[in-house]
Coordinates of C-alpha atoms and ligand atoms in Angstrom, one line a residue:
X1 CA 0.0 0.0 0.0
X2 CA 1.1 3.6 -0.6
X3 CA 0.7 5.9 2.5
X4 CA 1.8 9.5 3.1
X5 CA 4.4 9.7 6.0
X6 CA 5.2 12.8 7.7
X7 CA 8.0 13.5 10.1
X8 CA 7.4 16.6 12.2
X9 CA 10.5 17.9 13.9
X10 CA 11.9 20.9 15.8
X11 CA 13.6 22.2 12.7
X12 CA 11.8 20.7 9.8
X13 CA 8.5 19.1 8.6
X14 CA 9.2 16.5 6.0
X15 CA 6.9 14.1 4.1
X16 CA 6.8 11.6 1.2
X17 CA 4.6 8.8 0.0
X18 CA 6.0 5.4 1.1
X19 CA 5.5 2.0 -0.3
X20 CA 4.9 0.1 2.9
X21 CA 5.7 -3.3 1.5
X22 CA 9.3 -2.3 0.5
X23 CA 9.9 0.6 2.9
X24 CA 10.9 2.8 0.0
X25 CA 9.8 6.3 -0.9
X26 CA 7.9 6.4 -4.1
X27 CA 8.0 10.4 -4.3
X28 CA 10.8 12.8 -3.5
X29 CA 10.9 14.0 0.1
X30 CA 9.4 17.4 0.7
X31 CA 10.7 19.5 3.5
X32 CA 9.5 22.8 5.0
X33 CA 11.3 24.5 7.9
X34 CA 9.3 24.3 11.1
X35 CA 7.7 27.7 11.6
X36 CA 9.3 29.9 14.4
X37 CA 7.7 29.1 17.8
X38 CA 6.0 25.8 16.2
X39 CA 2.5 27.0 17.4
X40 CA -0.2 24.6 16.1
X41 CA -1.9 27.1 13.9
X42 CA 1.4 27.9 12.0
X43 CA 2.4 24.3 11.8
X44 CA -1.1 23.7 10.2
X45 CA -0.2 26.0 7.3
X46 CA 3.1 24.1 6.8
X47 CA 1.7 20.7 7.1
X48 CA -1.2 21.5 4.7
X49 CA 1.4 22.7 2.0
X50 CA 3.2 19.2 2.2
X51 CA -0.2 17.3 1.9
X52 CA -1.4 19.6 -0.9
X53 CA 1.9 19.2 -2.8
X54 CA 1.3 15.6 -3.1
X55 CA -2.5 16.0 -3.8
X56 CA -2.8 13.1 -1.5
X57 CA -6.0 11.5 -0.1
X58 CA -5.7 8.4 2.2
X59 CA -4.4 7.4 5.6
X60 CA -1.6 9.5 6.9
X61 CA 1.2 8.5 9.3
X62 CA 2.9 11.1 11.4
X63 CA 6.0 10.9 13.6
X64 CA 5.8 13.8 16.3
X65 CA 8.6 15.0 18.6
X66 CA 6.6 14.4 21.9
X67 CA 5.3 11.6 24.0
X68 CA 2.2 10.5 22.2
X69 CA -0.4 8.4 23.8
X70 CA -3.4 7.3 21.7
X71 CA -2.9 10.2 19.4
X72 CA -2.6 12.7 22.2
X73 CA 0.6 14.8 22.8
X74 CA 1.6 14.6 26.5
X75 CA 4.9 16.6 26.3
X76 CA 6.4 19.5 24.4
X77 CA 10.2 19.5 25.0
X78 CA 11.3 21.2 21.7
X79 CA 8.0 22.5 20.4
X80 CA 5.4 25.0 21.5
X81 CA 3.6 24.1 24.8
X82 CA 0.4 24.6 23.0
X83 CA 0.7 21.0 21.8
X84 CA 0.5 19.6 25.3
X85 CA -2.8 17.7 25.6
X86 CA -3.8 18.2 21.9
X87 CA -5.2 15.4 20.0
X88 CA -2.8 15.3 17.0
X89 CA -4.7 12.7 15.3
X90 CA -7.8 14.8 15.2
X91 CA -5.8 17.9 14.4
X92 CA -4.3 16.2 11.2
X93 CA -7.5 14.6 10.3
X94 CA -9.5 17.8 10.4
X95 CA -6.6 19.5 8.4
X96 CA -6.4 16.9 5.7
X97 CA -9.9 15.1 5.6
X98 CA -8.0 11.9 5.9
X99 CA -7.6 9.4 8.8
X100 CA -4.2 10.3 10.5
X101 CA -2.2 8.1 13.0
X102 CA 0.5 9.8 15.1
X103 CA 3.3 8.3 17.2
X104 CA 6.6 9.6 18.7
X105 CA 9.1 10.6 16.0
X106 CA 11.8 8.3 17.3
X107 CA 9.5 5.3 17.7
X108 CA 8.6 5.8 14.1
X109 CA 12.4 5.8 13.0
X110 CA 12.8 2.7 15.1
X111 CA 9.9 0.9 13.5
X112 CA 11.6 1.6 10.1
X113 CA 15.1 0.5 11.0
X114 CA 13.8 -2.7 12.7
X115 CA 11.8 -3.6 9.5
X116 CA 14.1 -2.4 6.8
X117 CA 17.3 -1.1 8.2
X118 CA 20.1 -1.8 10.8
X119 CA 17.9 -3.6 13.2
X120 CA 16.4 -6.1 10.7
X121 CA 18.7 -8.9 11.9
X122 CA 17.9 -8.2 15.5
X123 CA 14.3 -9.7 15.8
X124 CA 15.6 -11.5 19.0
X125 CA 17.1 -9.4 21.9
X126 CA 17.1 -5.8 22.8
X127 CA 17.7 -2.9 20.3
X128 CA 17.8 0.8 21.3
X129 CA 17.6 3.4 18.6
X130 CA 18.4 6.9 19.4
X131 CA 17.6 9.9 16.9
X132 CA 20.0 12.7 17.6
X133 CA 18.9 16.2 16.3
X134 CA 17.2 19.2 18.0
X135 CA 16.6 16.8 21.0
X136 CA 17.4 13.1 21.5
X137 CA 14.7 10.7 20.9
X138 CA 14.7 7.0 21.8
X139 CA 13.0 3.7 20.8
X140 CA 13.5 0.4 22.5
X141 CA 12.6 -3.1 21.0
X142 CA 12.6 -6.4 22.8
X143 CA 12.3 -9.3 20.3
X144 CA 11.1 -6.8 17.7
X145 CA 8.3 -5.4 19.9
X146 CA 8.5 -1.7 20.6
X147 CA 8.0 -0.2 24.1
X148 CA 6.6 3.2 23.1
X149 CA 7.4 6.7 24.5
X150 CA 10.6 5.9 26.4
X151 CA 12.2 9.5 26.4
X152 CA 15.7 8.4 27.2
X153 CA 16.8 11.9 26.0
X154 CA 15.5 13.3 29.3
X155 CA 17.5 10.9 31.5
X156 CA 19.5 13.0 33.9
X157 CA 23.3 13.1 33.6
X158 CA 25.0 15.0 36.2
X159 CA 22.0 17.3 36.8
X160 CA 21.1 17.9 33.2
X161 CA 19.0 16.2 30.5
X162 CA 21.0 13.9 28.2
X163 CA 19.8 15.9 25.3
X164 CA 21.3 19.0 26.8
X165 CA 24.5 17.4 26.9
X166 CA 24.6 15.3 23.6
X167 CA 22.1 16.5 21.1
X168 CA 23.2 17.8 17.7
X169 CA 21.8 21.1 18.4
X170 CA 24.1 21.4 21.6
X171 CA 27.1 20.2 19.5
X172 CA 26.5 22.9 17.0
X173 CA 25.6 25.7 19.5
X174 CA 28.8 25.0 21.6
X175 CA 30.9 24.4 18.7
X176 CA 32.0 21.1 20.1
X177 CA 34.8 19.0 18.4
X178 CA 33.7 15.6 17.3
X179 CA 35.9 14.1 20.1
X180 CA 34.3 16.2 22.7
X181 CA 30.7 15.5 21.5
X182 CA 31.4 11.8 21.1
X183 CA 32.6 11.6 24.8
X184 CA 29.3 13.3 25.9
X185 CA 27.4 10.7 23.8
X186 CA 29.5 7.9 25.2
X187 CA 28.7 8.9 28.9
X188 CA 25.0 8.7 27.9
X189 CA 25.4 5.4 26.1
X190 CA 27.3 3.9 29.1
X191 CA 24.3 4.7 31.3
X192 CA 21.8 3.0 28.8
X193 CA 24.2 0.0 28.4
X194 CA 24.2 -0.4 32.1
X195 CA 20.4 -0.2 32.5
X196 CA 19.3 -2.3 29.5
X197 CA 22.2 -4.5 28.3
X198 CA 21.1 -4.0 24.6
X199 CA 22.4 -6.2 21.8
X200 CA 22.6 -3.3 19.5
X201 CA 22.5 0.6 19.4
X202 CA 21.3 2.3 16.3
X203 CA 22.1 6.0 15.9
X204 CA 19.8 8.2 13.6
X205 CA 19.9 11.9 12.7
X206 CA 22.4 14.0 10.9
X207 CA 25.4 12.8 12.9
X208 CA 24.9 9.2 11.5
X209 CA 26.4 10.7 8.3
X210 CA 29.6 11.6 10.2
X211 CA 29.8 8.2 12.1
X212 CA 33.5 7.8 11.1
X213 CA 34.3 10.9 13.2
X214 CA 32.3 9.6 16.3
X215 CA 32.8 5.9 16.5
X216 CA 36.6 5.8 17.4
X217 CA 36.0 7.7 20.6
X218 CA 33.2 5.4 22.0
X219 CA 34.1 3.0 24.8
X220 CA 30.8 1.1 25.1
X221 CA 30.9 -2.7 24.7
X222 CA 27.6 -2.9 22.7
X223 CA 27.5 -3.2 18.9
X224 CA 26.7 0.3 17.5
X225 CA 25.8 1.3 14.1
X226 CA 24.4 4.4 12.2
X227 CA 20.8 4.1 10.9
X228 CA 20.6 2.9 7.3
X229 CA 17.7 5.0 6.0
X230 CA 19.4 8.1 7.5
X231 CA 16.9 11.1 7.4
X232 CA 14.0 9.0 5.9
X233 CA 13.5 6.6 8.7
X234 CA 10.9 8.8 10.4
X235 CA 8.8 9.2 7.4
X236 CA 9.0 5.5 6.5
X237 CA 8.2 4.3 10.1
X238 CA 5.2 6.7 10.3
X239 CA 3.7 5.3 7.2
X240 CA 4.3 1.7 8.5
X241 CA 2.6 2.5 11.6
X242 CA -0.4 4.0 9.8
X243 CA -0.6 1.0 7.6
X244 CA -0.6 -1.1 10.8
X245 CA -3.4 0.9 12.4
X246 CA -5.6 0.7 9.2
X247 CA -5.1 -3.1 9.1
X248 CA -6.1 -3.4 12.8
X249 CA -9.2 -1.2 12.4
X250 CA -10.2 -3.0 9.1
Ligands
BGC1 C1 11.3 14.6 22.9 C2 11.0 13.4 22.4 C3 11.4 13.3 21.0 C4 12.8 13.7 20.8 C5 13.4 13.8 19.4 C6 12.6 15.1 22.8 O1 12.9 16.4 23.3 O2 11.0 14.8 24.3 O3 9.6 13.1 22.5 O4 11.3 12.1 20.4 O5 13.1 15.0 21.4 O6 12.6 14.7 18.6

């Protein structure tokens, strides 16, 4: 089936139509910068532009940068507070006239990587995927099953959220060297390794393209690889999620 996948982030709103059987994009990816302040009414315009660009009618899957419980946003760490408590499924359905299914953005990326990417061979055991961008998102799978909304980016490290120490936004803001940033990431990974004994870490987000500059500084014992679908995993996973929801309701 072909489903529109959206990936809403703190800096960009991205979308493409996805073939959910192969996990490939069947259109180019469209991207619009997230409007300043990311208030729902401004985001509505940007999201509509993407949907209208594709002239799309049909189920929509959407990855959103917050805890999403049954379609409702429960947090708003890197987006406007006005989203907290909003039913994002209803918001998108009202906007598009199509049924919409929302999940956490990192959970979406994780679903794509487990099915078609770096986690494919790890259907047994524990996999942790981290998306490193404006914030740090997380997804954890045990024997291929997702435990949603884990929010490891807000684990406390020496009195600060992990994402305030090791996000890509912090790396750029503080002009950190790759070595310095890798050591901050390593500190975070060591905590996760101690808590969950994963079989694999998968790292998504822009830094996955610079993995060669990061990997040499890591001291963890666990296998760690960059995400394979790079900046498309969120879109693909959102579409897979929508497909699954449609199947369940049908
Ligand atoms: C949010 C998460 C999100 C992550 C990546 C964090 O600040 O709390 O829900 O997955 O950023 O966008």
